[in-house]
Structure formats: C-alpha cells, structure tokens
JSON list of C-alpha atoms in Angstrom, two decimals:
[
{"chain": "A", "resi": 41, "resn": "MET", "atom": "CA", "xyz": [100.34, -4.32, -9.88]},
{"chain": "A", "resi": 42, "resn": "ILE", "atom": "CA", "xyz": [102.82, -3.73, -12.80]},
{"chain": "A", "resi": 43, "resn": "LYS", "atom": "CA", "xyz": [101.21, -1.11, -14.74]},
{"chain": "A", "resi": 44, "resn": "LEU", "atom": "CA", "xyz": [101.63, -1.92, -19.10]},
{"chain": "A", "resi": 45, "resn": "LYS", "atom": "CA", "xyz": [102.91, 1.12, -20.55]},
{"chain": "A", "resi": 46, "resn": "ASN", "atom": "CA", "xyz": [105.85, 0.53, -17.74]},
{"chain": "A", "resi": 47, "resn": "LEU", "atom": "CA", "xyz": [106.90, -2.67, -19.65]},
{"chain": "A", "resi": 48, "resn": "LEU", "atom": "CA", "xyz": [105.86, -1.45, -23.39]},
{"chain": "A", "resi": 49, "resn": "ASN", "atom": "CA", "xyz": [106.05, 1.59, -25.34]},
{"chain": "A", "resi": 50, "resn": "LYS", "atom": "CA", "xyz": [103.35, 3.32, -27.43]},
{"chain": "A", "resi": 51, "resn": "ASP", "atom": "CA", "xyz": [104.26, 1.39, -30.29]},
{"chain": "A", "resi": 52, "resn": "GLU", "atom": "CA", "xyz": [104.16, -1.26, -29.01]},
{"chain": "A", "resi": 53, "resn": "ILE", "atom": "CA", "xyz": [101.37, -1.13, -26.78]},
{"chain": "A", "resi": 54, "resn": "SER", "atom": "CA", "xyz": [99.44, -0.02, -29.90]},
{"chain": "A", "resi": 55, "resn": "ASN", "atom": "CA", "xyz": [100.47, -3.30, -32.13]},
{"chain": "A", "resi": 56, "resn": "LEU", "atom": "CA", "xyz": [99.95, -5.37, -29.27]},
{"chain": "A", "resi": 57, "resn": "LEU", "atom": "CA", "xyz": [96.53, -4.25, -29.29]},
{"chain": "A", "resi": 58, "resn": "ASN", "atom": "CA", "xyz": [95.70, -4.35, -33.21]},
{"chain": "A", "resi": 59, "resn": "GLY", "atom": "CA", "xyz": [97.04, -7.87, -32.72]},
{"chain": "A", "resi": 60, "resn": "PHE", "atom": "CA", "xyz": [94.32, -8.88, -30.20]},
{"chain": "A", "resi": 61, "resn": "HIS", "atom": "CA", "xyz": [91.56, -7.05, -32.29]},
{"chain": "A", "resi": 62, "resn": "LYS", "atom": "CA", "xyz": [92.81, -8.51, -35.48]},
{"chain": "A", "resi": 63, "resn": "SER", "atom": "CA", "xyz": [92.55, -12.53, -34.10]},
{"chain": "A", "resi": 64, "resn": "TYR", "atom": "CA", "xyz": [89.19, -11.58, -32.25]},
{"chain": "A", "resi": 65, "resn": "LYS", "atom": "CA", "xyz": [86.06, -13.14, -34.17]},
{"chain": "A", "resi": 66, "resn": "SER", "atom": "CA", "xyz": [82.28, -11.74, -32.62]},
{"chain": "A", "resi": 67, "resn": "HIS", "atom": "CA", "xyz": [79.69, -14.48, -32.22]},
{"chain": "A", "resi": 68, "resn": "GLU", "atom": "CA", "xyz": [78.49, -13.52, -35.72]},
{"chain": "A", "resi": 69, "resn": "GLU", "atom": "CA", "xyz": [81.94, -14.52, -37.15]},
{"chain": "A", "resi": 70, "resn": "LYS", "atom": "CA", "xyz": [82.24, -17.49, -35.66]},
{"chain": "A", "resi": 71, "resn": "GLU", "atom": "CA", "xyz": [78.35, -18.77, -36.60]},
{"chain": "A", "resi": 72, "resn": "ALA", "atom": "CA", "xyz": [79.51, -17.18, -40.12]},
{"chain": "A", "resi": 73, "resn": "GLU", "atom": "CA", "xyz": [82.39, -19.86, -40.18]},
{"chain": "A", "resi": 74, "resn": "ILE", "atom": "CA", "xyz": [80.81, -22.64, -38.71]},
{"chain": "A", "resi": 75, "resn": "LYS", "atom": "CA", "xyz": [78.16, -21.86, -41.77]},
{"chain": "A", "resi": 76, "resn": "MET", "atom": "CA", "xyz": [81.10, -22.42, -44.43]},
{"chain": "A", "resi": 77, "resn": "LEU", "atom": "CA", "xyz": [82.96, -24.60, -43.24]},
{"chain": "A", "resi": 78, "resn": "PHE", "atom": "CA", "xyz": [79.29, -26.93, -43.18]},
{"chain": "A", "resi": 79, "resn": "GLU", "atom": "CA", "xyz": [78.66, -26.25, -46.94]},
{"chain": "A", "resi": 80, "resn": "SER", "atom": "CA", "xyz": [83.16, -26.85, -47.94]},
{"chain": "A", "resi": 81, "resn": "PRO", "atom": "CA", "xyz": [83.87, -30.96, -48.44]},
{"chain": "A", "resi": 82, "resn": "MET", "atom": "CA", "xyz": [85.91, -31.15, -45.05]},
{"chain": "A", "resi": 83, "resn": "LYS", "atom": "CA", "xyz": [84.47, -33.38, -42.65]},
{"chain": "A", "resi": 84, "resn": "ILE", "atom": "CA", "xyz": [84.12, -31.96, -39.00]},
{"chain": "A", "resi": 85, "resn": "SER", "atom": "CA", "xyz": [86.56, -34.30, -37.68]},
{"chain": "A", "resi": 86, "resn": "GLY", "atom": "CA", "xyz": [88.61, -32.15, -39.53]},
{"chain": "A", "resi": 87, "resn": "LEU", "atom": "CA", "xyz": [87.72, -28.98, -38.01]},
{"chain": "A", "resi": 88, "resn": "ASN", "atom": "CA", "xyz": [89.88, -26.89, -36.22]},
{"chain": "A", "resi": 89, "resn": "PHE", "atom": "CA", "xyz": [87.76, -24.58, -33.40]},
{"chain": "A", "resi": 90, "resn": "ASP", "atom": "CA", "xyz": [87.76, -24.89, -29.65]},
{"chain": "A", "resi": 91, "resn": "VAL", "atom": "CA", "xyz": [84.22, -27.14, -28.49]},
{"chain": "A", "resi": 92, "resn": "ASN", "atom": "CA", "xyz": [84.83, -24.90, -24.93]},
{"chain": "A", "resi": 93, "resn": "ASP", "atom": "CA", "xyz": [84.93, -21.41, -26.74]},
{"chain": "A", "resi": 94, "resn": "SER", "atom": "CA", "xyz": [80.73, -20.49, -26.14]},
{"chain": "A", "resi": 95, "resn": "SER", "atom": "CA", "xyz": [80.55, -18.71, -29.26]},
{"chain": "A", "resi": 96, "resn": "TYR", "atom": "CA", "xyz": [81.91, -21.78, -31.37]},
{"chain": "A", "resi": 97, "resn": "ASN", "atom": "CA", "xyz": [79.45, -24.04, -29.78]},
{"chain": "A", "resi": 98, "resn": "TYR", "atom": "CA", "xyz": [76.82, -22.30, -29.92]},
{"chain": "A", "resi": 99, "resn": "ALA", "atom": "CA", "xyz": [77.16, -21.83, -33.85]},
{"chain": "A", "resi": 100, "resn": "LEU", "atom": "CA", "xyz": [77.54, -25.54, -34.21]},
{"chain": "A", "resi": 101, "resn": "CYS", "atom": "CA", "xyz": [74.90, -26.73, -32.00]},
{"chain": "A", "resi": 102, "resn": "LYS", "atom": "CA", "xyz": [72.81, -24.18, -34.35]},
{"chain": "A", "resi": 103, "resn": "LYS", "atom": "CA", "xyz": [73.73, -25.26, -37.41]},
{"chain": "A", "resi": 104, "resn": "ILE", "atom": "CA", "xyz": [73.18, -29.31, -36.52]},
{"chain": "A", "resi": 105, "resn": "LYS", "atom": "CA", "xyz": [69.53, -28.58, -34.75]},
{"chain": "A", "resi": 106, "resn": "ASN", "atom": "CA", "xyz": [68.61, -26.28, -37.75]},
{"chain": "A", "resi": 107, "resn": "ASP", "atom": "CA", "xyz": [70.29, -28.77, -40.56]},
{"chain": "A", "resi": 108, "resn": "GLY", "atom": "CA", "xyz": [70.23, -32.05, -39.01]},
{"chain": "A", "resi": 109, "resn": "LYS", "atom": "CA", "xyz": [67.54, -34.49, -37.71]},
{"chain": "A", "resi": 110, "resn": "TYR", "atom": "CA", "xyz": [65.99, -35.30, -34.62]},
{"chain": "A", "resi": 111, "resn": "LEU", "atom": "CA", "xyz": [66.50, -38.50, -32.50]},
{"chain": "A", "resi": 112, "resn": "GLY", "atom": "CA", "xyz": [65.14, -37.81, -28.83]},
{"chain": "A", "resi": 113, "resn": "LYS", "atom": "CA", "xyz": [66.01, -37.51, -25.50]},
{"chain": "A", "resi": 114, "resn": "TYR", "atom": "CA", "xyz": [69.10, -39.38, -23.78]},
{"chain": "A", "resi": 115, "resn": "LYS", "atom": "CA", "xyz": [68.14, -38.74, -20.12]},
{"chain": "A", "resi": 116, "resn": "ALA", "atom": "CA", "xyz": [68.24, -35.30, -19.49]},
{"chain": "A", "resi": 117, "resn": "TYR", "atom": "CA", "xyz": [70.14, -34.78, -23.48]},
{"chain": "A", "resi": 118, "resn": "GLU", "atom": "CA", "xyz": [68.43, -33.79, -25.90]},
{"chain": "A", "resi": 119, "resn": "ILE", "atom": "CA", "xyz": [69.55, -35.82, -29.28]},
{"chain": "A", "resi": 120, "resn": "TYR", "atom": "CA", "xyz": [70.66, -34.12, -32.93]},
{"chain": "A", "resi": 121, "resn": "GLU", "atom": "CA", "xyz": [72.54, -36.03, -35.69]},
{"chain": "A", "resi": 122, "resn": "ILE", "atom": "CA", "xyz": [74.01, -34.77, -38.78]},
{"chain": "A", "resi": 123, "resn": "GLU", "atom": "CA", "xyz": [75.73, -37.10, -41.79]},
{"chain": "A", "resi": 124, "resn": "THR", "atom": "CA", "xyz": [78.26, -35.20, -43.80]},
{"chain": "A", "resi": 125, "resn": "ASN", "atom": "CA", "xyz": [80.67, -36.70, -46.35]},
{"chain": "A", "resi": 126, "resn": "GLY", "atom": "CA", "xyz": [79.84, -40.30, -44.57]},
{"chain": "A", "resi": 127, "resn": "GLU", "atom": "CA", "xyz": [80.27, -38.81, -40.91]},
{"chain": "A", "resi": 128, "resn": "VAL", "atom": "CA", "xyz": [77.90, -39.07, -38.62]},
{"chain": "A", "resi": 129, "resn": "THR", "atom": "CA", "xyz": [77.60, -35.89, -36.01]},
{"chain": "A", "resi": 130, "resn": "ASN", "atom": "CA", "xyz": [75.41, -36.76, -33.10]},
{"chain": "A", "resi": 131, "resn": "ILE", "atom": "CA", "xyz": [75.25, -33.77, -30.53]},
{"chain": "A", "resi": 132, "resn": "PHE", "atom": "CA", "xyz": [73.78, -34.32, -26.74]},
{"chain": "A", "resi": 133, "resn": "VAL", "atom": "CA", "xyz": [72.01, -30.76, -25.46]},
{"chain": "A", "resi": 134, "resn": "SER", "atom": "CA", "xyz": [70.95, -29.00, -23.00]},
{"chain": "A", "resi": 135, "resn": "GLY", "atom": "CA", "xyz": [69.79, -26.21, -23.65]},
{"chain": "A", "resi": 136, "resn": "ASP", "atom": "CA", "xyz": [71.41, -24.14, -26.82]},
{"chain": "A", "resi": 137, "resn": "LEU", "atom": "CA", "xyz": [74.96, -25.60, -25.80]},
{"chain": "A", "resi": 138, "resn": "ILE", "atom": "CA", "xyz": [76.37, -29.30, -26.35]},
{"chain": "A", "resi": 139, "resn": "MET", "atom": "CA", "xyz": [77.49, -30.49, -23.85]},
{"chain": "A", "resi": 140, "resn": "VAL", "atom": "CA", "xyz": [78.56, -34.21, -25.39]},
{"chain": "A", "resi": 141, "resn": "MET", "atom": "CA", "xyz": [79.42, -34.65, -29.21]},
{"chain": "A", "resi": 142, "resn": "PHE", "atom": "CA", "xyz": [80.58, -38.07, -30.85]},
{"chain": "A", "resi": 143, "resn": "VAL", "atom": "CA", "xyz": [81.64, -37.93, -34.60]},
{"chain": "A", "resi": 144, "resn": "PHE", "atom": "CA", "xyz": [81.34, -41.53, -36.23]},
{"chain": "A", "resi": 145, "resn": "GLU", "atom": "CA", "xyz": [81.33, -43.64, -39.39]},
{"chain": "A", "resi": 146, "resn": "ILE", "atom": "CA", "xyz": [79.05, -47.21, -38.96]},
{"chain": "A", "resi": 147, "resn": "LYS", "atom": "CA", "xyz": [80.25, -49.96, -40.87]},
{"chain": "A", "resi": 148, "resn": "ASN", "atom": "CA", "xyz": [78.49, -53.57, -40.27]},
{"chain": "A", "resi": 149, "resn": "ASN", "atom": "CA", "xyz": [76.77, -52.25, -37.62]},
{"chain": "A", "resi": 150, "resn": "VAL", "atom": "CA", "xyz": [79.97, -51.28, -35.61]},
{"chain": "A", "resi": 151, "resn": "MET", "atom": "CA", "xyz": [80.47, -47.70, -34.82]},
{"chain": "A", "resi": 152, "resn": "VAL", "atom": "CA", "xyz": [83.68, -46.37, -35.46]},
{"chain": "A", "resi": 153, "resn": "GLU", "atom": "CA", "xyz": [84.83, -43.42, -33.67]},
{"chain": "A", "resi": 154, "resn": "LYS", "atom": "CA", "xyz": [86.26, -40.28, -34.85]},
{"chain": "A", "resi": 155, "resn": "VAL", "atom": "CA", "xyz": [86.30, -37.49, -32.73]},
{"chain": "A", "resi": 156, "resn": "VAL", "atom": "CA", "xyz": [84.80, -37.87, -28.96]},
{"chain": "A", "resi": 157, "resn": "TRP", "atom": "CA", "xyz": [84.53, -34.48, -26.69]},
{"chain": "A", "resi": 158, "resn": "GLN", "atom": "CA", "xyz": [82.51, -33.50, -23.28]},
{"chain": "A", "resi": 159, "resn": "HIS", "atom": "CA", "xyz": [82.13, -30.26, -21.27]},
{"chain": "A", "resi": 160, "resn": "VAL", "atom": "CA", "xyz": [84.05, -30.03, -18.79]},
{"chain": "A", "resi": 161, "resn": "THR", "atom": "CA", "xyz": [81.26, -30.01, -15.98]},
{"chain": "A", "resi": 162, "resn": "ASN", "atom": "CA", "xyz": [80.16, -33.38, -17.77]},
{"chain": "A", "resi": 163, "resn": "TYR", "atom": "CA", "xyz": [82.57, -35.89, -15.97]},
{"chain": "A", "resi": 164, "resn": "GLY", "atom": "CA", "xyz": [81.93, -39.50, -16.97]},
{"chain": "A", "resi": 165, "resn": "ALA", "atom": "CA", "xyz": [79.02, -38.29, -19.50]},
{"chain": "A", "resi": 166, "resn": "CYS", "atom": "CA", "xyz": [80.82, -40.10, -22.80]},
{"chain": "A", "resi": 167, "resn": "ARG", "atom": "CA", "xyz": [81.28, -43.41, -20.95]},
{"chain": "A", "resi": 168, "resn": "ASP", "atom": "CA", "xyz": [77.84, -43.02, -20.53]},
{"chain": "A", "resi": 169, "resn": "ILE", "atom": "CA", "xyz": [76.57, -42.61, -23.29]},
{"chain": "A", "resi": 170, "resn": "LEU", "atom": "CA", "xyz": [79.56, -44.95, -25.32]},
{"chain": "A", "resi": 171, "resn": "PHE", "atom": "CA", "xyz": [78.09, -47.93, -22.90]},
{"chain": "A", "resi": 172, "resn": "ASN", "atom": "CA", "xyz": [74.42, -47.07, -22.03]},
{"chain": "A", "resi": 173, "resn": "TYR", "atom": "CA", "xyz": [73.16, -45.15, -25.69]},
{"chain": "A", "resi": 174, "resn": "TYR", "atom": "CA", "xyz": [75.67, -46.57, -28.56]},
{"chain": "A", "resi": 175, "resn": "LEU", "atom": "CA", "xyz": [76.00, -50.34, -27.28]},
{"chain": "A", "resi": 176, "resn": "ASP", "atom": "CA", "xyz": [72.78, -50.85, -26.88]},
{"chain": "A", "resi": 177, "resn": "ARG", "atom": "CA", "xyz": [72.02, -49.89, -31.24]},
{"chain": "A", "resi": 178, "resn": "TYR", "atom": "CA", "xyz": [75.64, -50.85, -32.47]},
{"chain": "A", "resi": 179, "resn": "ASP", "atom": "CA", "xyz": [77.50, -54.27, -31.55]},
{"chain": "A", "resi": 180, "resn": "GLY", "atom": "CA", "xyz": [80.38, -52.29, -31.18]},
{"chain": "A", "resi": 181, "resn": "VAL", "atom": "CA", "xyz": [82.53, -49.29, -30.77]},
{"chain": "A", "resi": 182, "resn": "ILE", "atom": "CA", "xyz": [86.12, -49.07, -32.49]},
{"chain": "A", "resi": 183, "resn": "SER", "atom": "CA", "xyz": [88.62, -46.76, -31.46]},
{"chain": "A", "resi": 184, "resn": "ASP", "atom": "CA", "xyz": [89.65, -44.06, -33.71]},
{"chain": "A", "resi": 185, "resn": "GLU", "atom": "CA", "xyz": [93.21, -43.85, -35.31]},
{"chain": "A", "resi": 186, "resn": "LEU", "atom": "CA", "xyz": [94.98, -41.16, -34.14]},
{"chain": "A", "resi": 187, "resn": "HIS", "atom": "CA", "xyz": [97.25, -42.57, -30.93]},
{"chain": "A", "resi": 188, "resn": "THR", "atom": "CA", "xyz": [97.30, -39.06, -28.57]},
{"chain": "A", "resi": 189, "resn": "PRO", "atom": "CA", "xyz": [98.18, -38.97, -24.91]},
{"chain": "A", "resi": 190, "resn": "SER", "atom": "CA", "xyz": [94.64, -37.79, -24.13]},
{"chain": "A", "resi": 191, "resn": "GLY", "atom": "CA", "xyz": [93.26, -40.63, -26.23]},
{"chain": "A", "resi": 192, "resn": "GLU", "atom": "CA", "xyz": [95.27, -43.08, -24.94]},
{"chain": "A", "resi": 193, "resn": "LYS", "atom": "CA", "xyz": [93.82, -41.88, -21.40]},
{"chain": "A", "resi": 194, "resn": "TYR", "atom": "CA", "xyz": [90.17, -42.20, -22.57]},
{"chain": "A", "resi": 195, "resn": "TRP", "atom": "CA", "xyz": [90.49, -45.37, -23.96]},
{"chain": "A", "resi": 196, "resn": "LYS", "atom": "CA", "xyz": [92.66, -46.75, -21.22]},
{"chain": "A", "resi": 197, "resn": "LYS", "atom": "CA", "xyz": [89.57, -45.59, -19.21]},
{"chain": "A", "resi": 198, "resn": "MET", "atom": "CA", "xyz": [86.79, -46.79, -21.15]},
{"chain": "A", "resi": 199, "resn": "LEU", "atom": "CA", "xyz": [88.51, -49.91, -21.12]},
{"chain": "A", "resi": 200, "resn": "GLU", "atom": "CA", "xyz": [88.95, -50.65, -17.86]},
{"chain": "A", "resi": 201, "resn": "TYR", "atom": "CA", "xyz": [85.14, -50.00, -17.63]},
{"chain": "A", "resi": 202, "resn": "ALA", "atom": "CA", "xyz": [84.81, -52.29, -20.04]},
{"chain": "A", "resi": 203, "resn": "ILE", "atom": "CA", "xyz": [86.29, -55.47, -18.37]},
{"chain": "A", "resi": 204, "resn": "LYS", "atom": "CA", "xyz": [84.91, -54.65, -15.43]},
{"chain": "A", "resi": 205, "resn": "HIS", "atom": "CA", "xyz": [81.30, -54.76, -16.58]},
{"chain": "A", "resi": 206, "resn": "GLY", "atom": "CA", "xyz": [81.59, -57.79, -18.42]},
{"chain": "A", "resi": 207, "resn": "TYR", "atom": "CA", "xyz": [81.94, -56.26, -22.27]},
{"chain": "A", "resi": 208, "resn": "ASN", "atom": "CA", "xyz": [84.28, -57.85, -24.63]},
{"chain": "A", "resi": 209, "resn": "ILE", "atom": "CA", "xyz": [87.70, -56.07, -25.86]},
{"chain": "A", "resi": 210, "resn": "TYR", "atom": "CA", "xyz": [90.08, -56.96, -28.53]},
{"chain": "A", "resi": 211, "resn": "ALA", "atom": "CA", "xyz": [92.87, -55.20, -30.32]},
{"chain": "A", "resi": 212, "resn": "ILE", "atom": "CA", "xyz": [92.34, -55.25, -33.97]},
{"chain": "A", "resi": 213, "resn": "ASN", "atom": "CA", "xyz": [94.91, -55.09, -36.49]},
{"chain": "A", "resi": 214, "resn": "ILE", "atom": "CA", "xyz": [93.75, -52.84, -39.31]},
{"chain": "A", "resi": 215, "resn": "LYS", "atom": "CA", "xyz": [95.93, -54.10, -42.17]},
{"chain": "A", "resi": 216, "resn": "THR", "atom": "CA", "xyz": [95.51, -57.62, -41.58]},
{"chain": "A", "resi": 217, "resn": "ASN", "atom": "CA", "xyz": [92.05, -57.39, -40.52]},
{"chain": "A", "resi": 218, "resn": "GLU", "atom": "CA", "xyz": [92.84, -59.73, -37.22]},
{"chain": "A", "resi": 219, "resn": "SER", "atom": "CA", "xyz": [91.76, -59.69, -33.92]},
{"chain": "A", "resi": 220, "resn": "GLN", "atom": "CA", "xyz": [92.63, -60.90, -30.95]},
{"chain": "A", "resi": 221, "resn": "PRO", "atom": "CA", "xyz": [90.80, -60.89, -26.99]},
{"chain": "A", "resi": 222, "resn": "LEU", "atom": "CA", "xyz": [92.59, -57.97, -24.85]},
{"chain": "A", "resi": 223, "resn": "LYS", "atom": "CA", "xyz": [93.52, -58.36, -21.50]},
{"chain": "A", "resi": 224, "resn": "LEU", "atom": "CA", "xyz": [93.91, -55.13, -19.37]},
{"chain": "A", "resi": 225, "resn": "ALA", "atom": "CA", "xyz": [97.36, -55.75, -18.95]},
{"chain": "A", "resi": 226, "resn": "ASP", "atom": "CA", "xyz": [98.51, -55.89, -22.68]},
{"chain": "A", "resi": 227, "resn": "ILE", "atom": "CA", "xyz": [97.11, -52.39, -23.56]},
{"chain": "A", "resi": 228, "resn": "ASP", "atom": "CA", "xyz": [100.24, -50.81, -23.44]},
{"chain": "A", "resi": 229, "resn": "LYS", "atom": "CA", "xyz": [101.69, -53.40, -26.27]},
{"chain": "A", "resi": 230, "resn": "PHE", "atom": "CA", "xyz": [98.90, -51.91, -28.52]},
{"chain": "A", "resi": 231, "resn": "TYR", "atom": "CA", "xyz": [98.89, -48.19, -27.49]},
{"chain": "A", "resi": 232, "resn": "GLY", "atom": "CA", "xyz": [102.39, -46.51, -28.48]},
{"chain": "A", "resi": 233, "resn": "TYR", "atom": "CA", "xyz": [103.72, -44.30, -30.72]},
{"chain": "A", "resi": 234, "resn": "THR", "atom": "CA", "xyz": [105.35, -46.44, -33.14]},
{"chain": "A", "resi": 235, "resn": "THR", "atom": "CA", "xyz": [104.48, -47.47, -36.76]},
{"chain": "A", "resi": 236, "resn": "GLU", "atom": "CA", "xyz": [103.36, -50.97, -35.78]},
{"chain": "A", "resi": 237, "resn": "SER", "atom": "CA", "xyz": [101.00, -49.55, -32.97]},
{"chain": "A", "resi": 238, "resn": "THR", "atom": "CA", "xyz": [99.34, -46.86, -35.37]},
{"chain": "A", "resi": 239, "resn": "ASN", "atom": "CA", "xyz": [98.20, -50.19, -36.97]},
{"chain": "A", "resi": 240, "resn": "PHE", "atom": "CA", "xyz": [95.98, -50.98, -34.06]},
{"chain": "A", "resi": 241, "resn": "ARG", "atom": "CA", "xyz": [92.80, -50.52, -32.84]},
{"chain": "A", "resi": 242, "resn": "PHE", "atom": "CA", "xyz": [90.42, -51.10, -30.00]},
{"chain": "A", "resi": 243, "resn": "LEU", "atom": "CA", "xyz": [87.60, -52.78, -30.32]},
{"chain": "A", "resi": 244, "resn": "ILE", "atom": "CA", "xyz": [84.75, -53.23, -27.27]},
{"chain": "A", "resi": 245, "resn": "THR", "atom": "CA", "xyz": [81.56, -55.19, -28.36]},
{"chain": "A", "resi": 246, "resn": "ARG", "atom": "CA", "xyz": [78.27, -55.56, -26.41]},
{"chain": "A", "resi": 247, "resn": "LYS", "atom": "CA", "xyz": [78.24, -58.37, -23.79]}
]
C-alpha cells in the first residue's frame, strides 16, 4: 500500500483534507438545500444534485411527501405528486427513498417529459411505468428537448418497445407543429446534435 504521506507533504495533506471537509455536506445541510430550492422560482427539472445520493434522495422524498399529494399506489410503489412553476413531479417511493421520478408538463392531455430517473436497482421500472401507468392516463408521451447520449439510449428503447407492442410513434417538428409516423429505422434521422435535429421530439400514443 502506498502511504499518502509519501506522496504529499504536510501542507498538501492539510489542504486536501480541508477541501474535503468544505465540500462535504451533512444530511441536514442537504435537507436545507432542498427546502430552499423549493422556495425559489427554479423548476425541479433544473435542479443540480444527484438523486443517487441517498441523503439528497431522502431529503427530496421527504419534502415531496410532506408538501405534495398522495396519489395512491402502483404495484409496490407509493406515488406522490407536487407541482412547481407549471411542472409536475411524480415520485414512486419505496419506504423513504425515491425509486423512480418523472418530471413533466401536461399539454392537451399529453405528457411532455422533462426529467426521468430510476434507481440503479430498478432496471426497466421507467418503461413499465411509462406504458402501464402514464399511457393509461394520458393520450400520449412526448420526449424532452435535450438530445443527450443517455436520452437517446432511453428513447430508442422506449420507441422499440412501443413498436413491438403496437403503440403509435411519431416525430414532431416543434417549429412547424407537423408530425409524421415514425419507423424504427428512421429514428437516427431525427436524433442528433445539429440545430435541425433539436427541433424534433418523439411522440408515443395509445394503441
């Protein structure tokens, strides 16, 4: 084992430890941070913290459970909802931790996704909830505006599942408001990092 003192001098070790203590946040500090963010005009989709961090997860779960609305249960999850600045946040809870989270807007009974998150232990949970919970309640689901690699991977899986199980999928140009039926082979035409590609969203509608 290489000892730290063999790599750094006394002052460097002290600076390293001081930096760690300054960056470390207690559970109480994280809870206070969540509370303050909810009191600001910021939308949840713009929050910058890691829901995988159990302390942040617990604090966010506690805040939404206390201030939000209990919607009932879906399978093993309790569902809570809170609306902030026109955005709806649904959390699917097990115990005191968020296992799945959807942040979205509703337009003409269509769900427009902003943030989708699932706990690493809940593989496939977002897909299950999207198709078997939300598409029972809304006429369709539209993808978010961020064309990121993780978003592309997520939506390709959703579109593949949709086609396989008989749902309708479309590409929507948000500038012209025009839509066209979509085939799986055509997805890459609309998903990219160019200015033109960011004009498009994907839509999945009920069977």
